[in-house]
Amino acid sequence: MNIQRVEKNKRLSRAVVCGDKIYLGAQMPDDLSGGIVDQTRQVLAKVDEMLRHAGTSKAYLLSVTVLLKDLADFEGMNTAWDAWVDQERPPARCSFGNAAIGGPAPGYRVEMTAIAHIPQDQVLQE
């Protein structure tokens, strides 16, 4: 089976495509000046970008894991999530708190990982 690693370095790949699945590594916001809604929107835009790169979309999401620095941000994250998710085809989702988000860098409030199906007629865009 062909395995493609996207934006890899010596430690990790931003995503891995194996067969008809894409596995997204931690997607995190770039601009930390905004609140949880803004940071969540940034992360979801990155998820969209990676899915598009693999020839799929949020309609084919199978599973998403949401990590929040502070569980008090759960409702704010859901505000952005609810506006973004394909409500006819929502993925399985797990959300939990993780104070280690962003490591020693301050300001990170949310990160997400995901798994999605890639329709057979799609090809990873280099």
Tab-separated table of N, CA and C in Angstrom:
chain	number	residue	atom	x	y	z
A	1	MET	N	0.847	-1.176	0.000
A	1	MET	CA	0.000	0.000	0.000
A	1	MET	C	0.891	1.237	0.000
A	2	ASN	N	0.541	2.212	-0.813
A	2	ASN	CA	1.292	3.451	-0.932
A	2	ASN	C	0.975	4.373	0.254
A	3	ILE	N	2.024	4.878	0.906
A	3	ILE	CA	1.862	5.829	2.009
A	3	ILE	C	2.554	7.118	1.612
A	4	GLN	N	1.825	8.238	1.691
A	4	GLN	CA	2.379	9.546	1.372
A	4	GLN	C	2.382	10.406	2.633
A	5	ARG	N	3.530	11.014	2.907
A	5	ARG	CA	3.678	11.880	4.078
A	5	ARG	C	3.739	13.323	3.595
A	6	VAL	N	2.871	14.160	4.149
A	6	VAL	CA	2.722	15.546	3.718
A	6	VAL	C	3.432	16.463	4.707
A	7	GLU	N	4.274	17.338	4.161
A	7	GLU	CA	4.999	18.325	4.970
A	7	GLU	C	5.669	17.665	6.178
A	8	LYS	N	6.563	16.741	5.873
A	8	LYS	CA	7.225	15.987	6.938
A	8	LYS	C	8.535	16.647	7.349
A	9	ASN	N	8.936	16.363	8.575
A	9	ASN	CA	10.258	16.717	9.056
A	9	ASN	C	10.786	15.519	9.832
A	10	LYS	N	11.875	15.668	10.551
A	10	LYS	CA	12.457	14.507	11.236
A	10	LYS	C	11.589	14.006	12.383
A	11	ARG	N	10.631	14.808	12.830
A	11	ARG	CA	9.800	14.441	13.973
A	11	ARG	C	8.396	14.001	13.595
A	12	LEU	N	7.801	14.602	12.563
A	12	LEU	CA	6.398	14.320	12.265
A	12	LEU	C	6.030	14.712	10.851
A	13	SER	N	4.864	14.279	10.442
A	13	SER	CA	4.253	14.699	9.178
A	13	SER	C	2.995	15.485	9.520
A	14	ARG	N	2.726	16.526	8.744
A	14	ARG	CA	1.510	17.301	8.981
A	14	ARG	C	0.274	16.461	8.690
A	15	ALA	N	0.429	15.535	7.745
A	15	ALA	CA	-0.650	14.596	7.423
A	15	ALA	C	-0.016	13.367	6.778
A	16	VAL	N	-0.754	12.254	6.836
A	16	VAL	CA	-0.329	11.016	6.188
A	16	VAL	C	-1.520	10.473	5.412
A	17	VAL	N	-1.268	10.150	4.149
A	17	VAL	CA	-2.291	9.541	3.310
A	17	VAL	C	-1.913	8.084	3.121
A	18	CYS	N	-2.850	7.191	3.442
A	18	CYS	CA	-2.639	5.756	3.289
A	18	CYS	C	-3.926	5.174	2.712
A	19	GLY	N	-3.820	4.657	1.510
A	19	GLY	CA	-5.005	4.112	0.872
A	19	GLY	C	-6.041	5.196	0.651
A	20	ASP	N	-7.245	4.950	1.124
A	20	ASP	CA	-8.324	5.915	0.928
A	20	ASP	C	-8.604	6.742	2.187
A	21	LYS	N	-7.571	6.925	3.027
A	21	LYS	CA	-7.720	7.712	4.264
A	21	LYS	C	-6.617	8.754	4.361
A	22	ILE	N	-6.953	9.882	4.952
A	22	ILE	CA	-5.964	10.886	5.327
A	22	ILE	C	-6.043	11.066	6.831
A	23	TYR	N	-4.887	11.065	7.450
A	23	TYR	CA	-4.749	11.240	8.894
A	23	TYR	C	-4.072	12.581	9.122
A	24	LEU	N	-4.794	13.522	9.698
A	24	LEU	CA	-4.238	14.848	9.943
A	24	LEU	C	-3.583	14.889	11.315
A	25	GLY	N	-2.355	15.376	11.354
A	25	GLY	CA	-1.685	15.626	12.621
A	25	GLY	C	-2.292	16.868	13.261
A	26	ALA	N	-1.745	17.279	14.364
A	26	ALA	CA	-2.276	18.426	15.114
A	26	ALA	C	-2.339	19.669	14.236
A	27	GLN	N	-3.521	20.195	14.084
A	27	GLN	CA	-3.741	21.449	13.367
A	27	GLN	C	-3.949	22.520	14.439
A	28	MET	N	-3.137	23.570	14.365
A	28	MET	CA	-3.156	24.602	15.404
A	28	MET	C	-3.261	25.979	14.762
A	29	PRO	N	-3.766	26.961	15.495
A	29	PRO	CA	-3.887	28.312	14.932
A	29	PRO	C	-2.523	28.966	14.763
A	30	ASP	N	-2.437	29.914	13.837
A	30	ASP	CA	-1.212	30.693	13.641
A	30	ASP	C	-1.252	32.003	14.413
A	31	ASP	N	-2.422	32.638	14.432
A	31	ASP	CA	-2.583	33.923	15.123
A	31	ASP	C	-3.199	33.656	16.490
A	32	LEU	N	-2.429	33.892	17.537
A	32	LEU	CA	-2.881	33.586	18.894
A	32	LEU	C	-3.507	34.782	19.590
A	33	SER	N	-3.682	35.885	18.878
A	33	SER	CA	-4.220	37.090	19.513
A	33	SER	C	-5.727	37.028	19.729
A	34	GLY	N	-6.417	36.152	19.003
A	34	GLY	CA	-7.871	36.055	19.115
A	34	GLY	C	-8.306	35.088	20.198
A	35	GLY	N	-9.581	35.091	20.448
A	35	GLY	CA	-10.175	34.192	21.439
A	35	GLY	C	-10.403	32.805	20.867
A	36	ILE	N	-11.119	31.994	21.602
A	36	ILE	CA	-11.325	30.595	21.222
A	36	ILE	C	-12.091	30.461	19.904
A	37	VAL	N	-13.071	31.320	19.652
A	37	VAL	CA	-13.833	31.223	18.401
A	37	VAL	C	-12.908	31.480	17.217
A	38	ASP	N	-12.098	32.528	17.298
A	38	ASP	CA	-11.180	32.854	16.211
A	38	ASP	C	-10.146	31.755	16.028
A	39	GLN	N	-9.560	31.270	17.114
A	39	GLN	CA	-8.563	30.210	16.996
A	39	GLN	C	-9.174	28.931	16.413
A	40	THR	N	-10.397	28.624	16.807
A	40	THR	CA	-11.059	27.434	16.259
A	40	THR	C	-11.312	27.600	14.770
A	41	ARG	N	-11.738	28.774	14.346
A	41	ARG	CA	-11.950	29.025	12.910
A	41	ARG	C	-10.657	28.834	12.126
A	42	GLN	N	-9.542	29.300	12.677
A	42	GLN	CA	-8.247	29.122	12.016
A	42	GLN	C	-7.915	27.632	11.859
A	43	VAL	N	-8.117	26.877	12.927
A	43	VAL	CA	-7.816	25.447	12.895
A	43	VAL	C	-8.705	24.748	11.867
A	44	LEU	N	-9.976	25.074	11.855
A	44	LEU	CA	-10.892	24.451	10.902
A	44	LEU	C	-10.534	24.810	9.463
A	45	ALA	N	-10.037	26.021	9.237
A	45	ALA	CA	-9.582	26.412	7.898
A	45	ALA	C	-8.377	25.559	7.493
A	46	LYS	N	-7.500	25.257	8.445
A	46	LYS	CA	-6.362	24.385	8.143
A	46	LYS	C	-6.823	22.960	7.841
A	47	VAL	N	-7.819	22.489	8.565
A	47	VAL	CA	-8.382	21.168	8.280
A	47	VAL	C	-8.933	21.161	6.856
A	48	ASP	N	-9.707	22.184	6.506
A	48	ASP	CA	-10.232	22.285	5.140
A	48	ASP	C	-9.108	22.255	4.111
A	49	GLU	N	-8.043	23.005	4.360
A	49	GLU	CA	-6.904	23.075	3.435
A	49	GLU	C	-6.262	21.702	3.244
A	50	MET	N	-6.025	21.003	4.327
A	50	MET	CA	-5.389	19.689	4.228
A	50	MET	C	-6.300	18.683	3.527
A	51	LEU	N	-7.585	18.732	3.824
A	51	LEU	CA	-8.526	17.826	3.166
A	51	LEU	C	-8.582	18.105	1.665
A	52	ARG	N	-8.633	19.382	1.304
A	52	ARG	CA	-8.655	19.776	-0.110
A	52	ARG	C	-7.389	19.276	-0.814
A	53	HIS	N	-6.256	19.424	-0.135
A	53	HIS	CA	-4.965	18.969	-0.680
A	53	HIS	C	-5.006	17.476	-1.010
A	54	ALA	N	-5.720	16.715	-0.224
A	54	ALA	CA	-5.822	15.261	-0.429
A	54	ALA	C	-6.969	14.874	-1.345
A	55	GLY	N	-7.730	15.848	-1.819
A	55	GLY	CA	-8.826	15.545	-2.730
A	55	GLY	C	-10.108	15.137	-2.033
A	56	THR	N	-10.302	15.620	-0.825
A	56	THR	CA	-11.523	15.291	-0.096
A	56	THR	C	-12.056	16.552	0.586
A	57	SER	N	-13.025	16.393	1.472
A	57	SER	CA	-13.628	17.551	2.135
A	57	SER	C	-14.201	17.133	3.481
A	58	LYS	N	-14.700	18.113	4.206
A	58	LYS	CA	-15.280	17.827	5.531
A	58	LYS	C	-16.492	16.899	5.431
A	59	ALA	N	-17.100	16.797	4.280
A	59	ALA	CA	-18.218	15.861	4.102
A	59	ALA	C	-17.771	14.415	4.275
A	60	TYR	N	-16.461	14.157	4.120
A	60	TYR	CA	-15.914	12.810	4.241
A	60	TYR	C	-15.147	12.587	5.546
A	61	LEU	N	-15.244	13.548	6.477
A	61	LEU	CA	-14.589	13.356	7.776
A	61	LEU	C	-15.179	12.149	8.481
A	62	LEU	N	-14.303	11.347	9.060
A	62	LEU	CA	-14.734	10.185	9.825
A	62	LEU	C	-14.653	10.455	11.323
A	63	SER	N	-13.576	11.112	11.732
A	63	SER	CA	-13.327	11.321	13.153
A	63	SER	C	-12.509	12.587	13.361
A	64	VAL	N	-12.834	13.338	14.409
A	64	VAL	CA	-12.078	14.532	14.798
A	64	VAL	C	-11.860	14.481	16.305
A	65	THR	N	-10.627	14.780	16.712
A	65	THR	CA	-10.315	14.921	18.128
A	65	THR	C	-9.989	16.380	18.381
A	66	VAL	N	-10.678	16.979	19.343
A	66	VAL	CA	-10.493	18.382	19.702
A	66	VAL	C	-9.834	18.448	21.071
A	67	LEU	N	-8.725	19.152	21.140
A	67	LEU	CA	-8.039	19.362	22.416
A	67	LEU	C	-8.161	20.830	22.782
A	68	LEU	N	-8.614	21.079	23.978
A	68	LEU	CA	-8.774	22.442	24.474
A	68	LEU	C	-7.835	22.672	25.656
A	69	LYS	N	-7.144	23.798	25.636
A	69	LYS	CA	-6.269	24.142	26.758
A	69	LYS	C	-7.082	24.257	28.038
A	70	ASP	N	-8.294	24.819	27.908
A	70	ASP	CA	-9.169	25.038	29.057
A	70	ASP	C	-10.581	24.609	28.663
A	71	LEU	N	-11.155	23.690	29.397
A	71	LEU	CA	-12.507	23.207	29.066
A	71	LEU	C	-13.564	24.296	29.154
A	72	ALA	N	-13.243	25.419	29.775
A	72	ALA	CA	-14.175	26.551	29.790
A	72	ALA	C	-14.391	27.092	28.374
A	73	ASP	N	-13.509	26.748	27.434
A	73	ASP	CA	-13.631	27.179	26.035
A	73	ASP	C	-14.521	26.268	25.193
A	74	PHE	N	-15.105	25.241	25.800
A	74	PHE	CA	-15.889	24.254	25.050
A	74	PHE	C	-17.015	24.902	24.248
A	75	GLU	N	-17.792	25.768	24.861
A	75	GLU	CA	-18.927	26.390	24.148
A	75	GLU	C	-18.451	27.305	23.032
A	76	GLY	N	-17.386	28.055	23.278
A	76	GLY	CA	-16.845	28.924	22.232
A	76	GLY	C	-16.334	28.121	21.044
A	77	MET	N	-15.649	27.012	21.327
A	77	MET	CA	-15.188	26.142	20.248
A	77	MET	C	-16.386	25.622	19.466
A	78	ASN	N	-17.441	25.217	20.179
A	78	ASN	CA	-18.640	24.700	19.499
A	78	ASN	C	-19.327	25.757	18.649
A	79	THR	N	-19.215	27.023	19.010
A	79	THR	CA	-19.790	28.096	18.191
A	79	THR	C	-19.170	28.072	16.798
A	80	ALA	N	-17.847	28.001	16.745
A	80	ALA	CA	-17.161	27.949	15.449
A	80	ALA	C	-17.406	26.608	14.760
A	81	TRP	N	-17.362	25.530	15.533
A	81	TRP	CA	-17.569	24.186	14.977
A	81	TRP	C	-18.942	24.077	14.320
A	82	ASP	N	-19.989	24.499	15.023
A	82	ASP	CA	-21.357	24.369	14.518
A	82	ASP	C	-21.568	25.139	13.215
A	83	ALA	N	-20.877	26.263	13.062
A	83	ALA	CA	-20.987	27.049	11.832
A	83	ALA	C	-20.228	26.396	10.679
A	84	TRP	N	-19.282	25.513	10.997
A	84	TRP	CA	-18.403	24.910	9.996
A	84	TRP	C	-18.801	23.484	9.588
A	85	VAL	N	-19.190	22.668	10.526
A	85	VAL	CA	-19.383	21.239	10.279
A	85	VAL	C	-20.520	20.976	9.281
A	86	ASP	N	-20.355	19.923	8.490
A	86	ASP	CA	-21.417	19.481	7.594
A	86	ASP	C	-22.463	18.796	8.482
A	87	GLN	N	-23.540	19.478	8.770
A	87	GLN	CA	-24.517	18.979	9.743
A	87	GLN	C	-25.289	17.768	9.247
A	88	GLU	N	-25.260	17.501	7.953
A	88	GLU	CA	-25.885	16.293	7.414
A	88	GLU	C	-24.971	15.075	7.546
A	89	ARG	N	-23.647	15.341	7.648
A	89	ARG	CA	-22.656	14.261	7.721
A	89	ARG	C	-21.589	14.580	8.769
A	90	PRO	N	-21.997	14.757	10.030
A	90	PRO	CA	-21.004	15.086	11.052
A	90	PRO	C	-20.113	13.880	11.367
A	91	PRO	N	-18.834	14.139	11.670
A	91	PRO	CA	-17.932	13.044	12.024
A	91	PRO	C	-18.129	12.621	13.473
A	92	ALA	N	-17.568	11.486	13.821
A	92	ALA	CA	-17.437	11.139	15.233
A	92	ALA	C	-16.483	12.184	15.820
A	93	ARG	N	-16.720	12.590	17.060
A	93	ARG	CA	-15.872	13.629	17.645
A	93	ARG	C	-15.653	13.377	19.119
A	94	CYS	N	-14.450	13.658	19.558
A	94	CYS	CA	-14.089	13.575	20.963
A	94	CYS	C	-13.422	14.892	21.328
A	95	SER	N	-13.806	15.474	22.451
A	95	SER	CA	-13.204	16.724	22.914
A	95	SER	C	-12.734	16.533	24.344
A	96	PHE	N	-11.542	17.030	24.636
A	96	PHE	CA	-11.063	16.958	26.011
A	96	PHE	C	-10.047	18.045	26.286
A	97	GLY	N	-9.809	18.284	27.548
A	97	GLY	CA	-8.858	19.291	27.977
A	97	GLY	C	-7.449	18.736	28.005
A	98	ASN	N	-6.495	19.596	27.630
A	98	ASN	CA	-5.086	19.212	27.645
A	98	ASN	C	-4.264	20.470	27.883
A	99	ALA	N	-3.811	20.663	29.084
A	99	ALA	CA	-3.061	21.862	29.439
A	99	ALA	C	-1.735	21.966	28.703
A	100	ALA	N	-1.289	20.891	28.053
A	100	ALA	CA	0.008	20.892	27.365
A	100	ALA	C	-0.064	21.428	25.934
A	101	ILE	N	-1.224	21.860	25.454
A	101	ILE	CA	-1.348	22.372	24.091
A	101	ILE	C	-0.349	23.507	23.876
A	102	GLY	N	0.387	23.408	22.794
A	102	GLY	CA	1.352	24.451	22.449
A	102	GLY	C	2.660	24.350	23.196
A	103	GLY	N	2.791	23.320	24.036
A	103	GLY	CA	4.025	23.172	24.809
A	103	GLY	C	4.267	24.405	25.660
A	104	PRO	N	5.491	24.872	25.701
A	104	PRO	CA	5.794	26.034	26.536
A	104	PRO	C	5.337	27.360	25.928
A	105	ALA	N	4.913	27.346	24.646
A	105	ALA	CA	4.462	28.586	24.003
A	105	ALA	C	3.094	28.991	24.538
A	106	PRO	N	2.958	30.200	25.059
A	106	PRO	CA	1.654	30.638	25.588
A	106	PRO	C	0.693	31.045	24.476
A	107	GLY	N	-0.580	31.016	24.762
A	107	GLY	CA	-1.579	31.545	23.840
A	107	GLY	C	-2.382	30.533	23.051
A	108	TYR	N	-1.871	29.315	22.894
A	108	TYR	CA	-2.636	28.305	22.160
A	108	TYR	C	-3.824	27.856	23.001
A	109	ARG	N	-5.005	27.783	22.360
A	109	ARG	CA	-6.208	27.385	23.092
A	109	ARG	C	-6.865	26.136	22.537
A	110	VAL	N	-6.545	25.772	21.277
A	110	VAL	CA	-7.215	24.636	20.646
A	110	VAL	C	-6.294	23.992	19.601
A	111	GLU	N	-6.410	22.687	19.486
A	111	GLU	CA	-5.793	21.964	18.380
A	111	GLU	C	-6.705	20.804	18.025
A	112	MET	N	-6.586	20.333	16.796
A	112	MET	CA	-7.432	19.232	16.333
A	112	MET	C	-6.640	18.261	15.487
A	113	THR	N	-7.002	16.997	15.575
A	113	THR	CA	-6.543	15.972	14.656
A	113	THR	C	-7.782	15.394	13.986
A	114	ALA	N	-7.599	14.765	12.830
A	114	ALA	CA	-8.762	14.248	12.103
A	114	ALA	C	-8.369	13.086	11.209
A	115	ILE	N	-9.363	12.288	10.885
A	115	ILE	CA	-9.236	11.213	9.904
A	115	ILE	C	-10.387	11.385	8.925
A	116	ALA	N	-10.078	11.291	7.629
A	116	ALA	CA	-11.123	11.433	6.610
A	116	ALA	C	-10.928	10.394	5.508
A	117	HIS	N	-12.017	10.068	4.874
A	117	HIS	CA	-12.038	9.186	3.705
A	117	HIS	C	-11.710	10.020	2.467
A	118	ILE	N	-10.960	9.431	1.550
A	118	ILE	CA	-10.692	10.064	0.258
A	118	ILE	C	-11.419	9.242	-0.798
A	119	PRO	N	-12.394	9.836	-1.477
A	119	PRO	CA	-13.096	9.095	-2.531
A	119	PRO	C	-12.094	8.518	-3.530
A	120	GLN	N	-12.336	7.331	-4.030
A	120	GLN	CA	-11.399	6.606	-4.870
A	120	GLN	C	-10.976	7.358	-6.138
A	121	ASP	N	-11.812	8.247	-6.622
A	121	ASP	CA	-11.461	8.945	-7.862
A	121	ASP	C	-10.599	10.180	-7.614
A	122	GLN	N	-10.172	10.407	-6.363
A	122	GLN	CA	-9.358	11.565	-6.025
A	122	GLN	C	-7.883	11.144	-5.907
A	123	VAL	N	-6.999	12.086	-6.180
A	123	VAL	CA	-5.564	11.839	-6.106
A	123	VAL	C	-4.930	12.967	-5.307
A	124	LEU	N	-3.980	12.639	-4.447
A	124	LEU	CA	-3.269	13.644	-3.674
A	124	LEU	C	-2.593	14.634	-4.615
A	125	GLN	N	-2.808	15.908	-4.359
A	125	GLN	CA	-2.204	16.958	-5.173
A	125	GLN	C	-0.840	17.309	-4.598
A	126	GLU	N	0.190	17.159	-5.397
A	126	GLU	CA	1.559	17.459	-4.931
A	126	GLU	C	1.788	18.943	-4.879
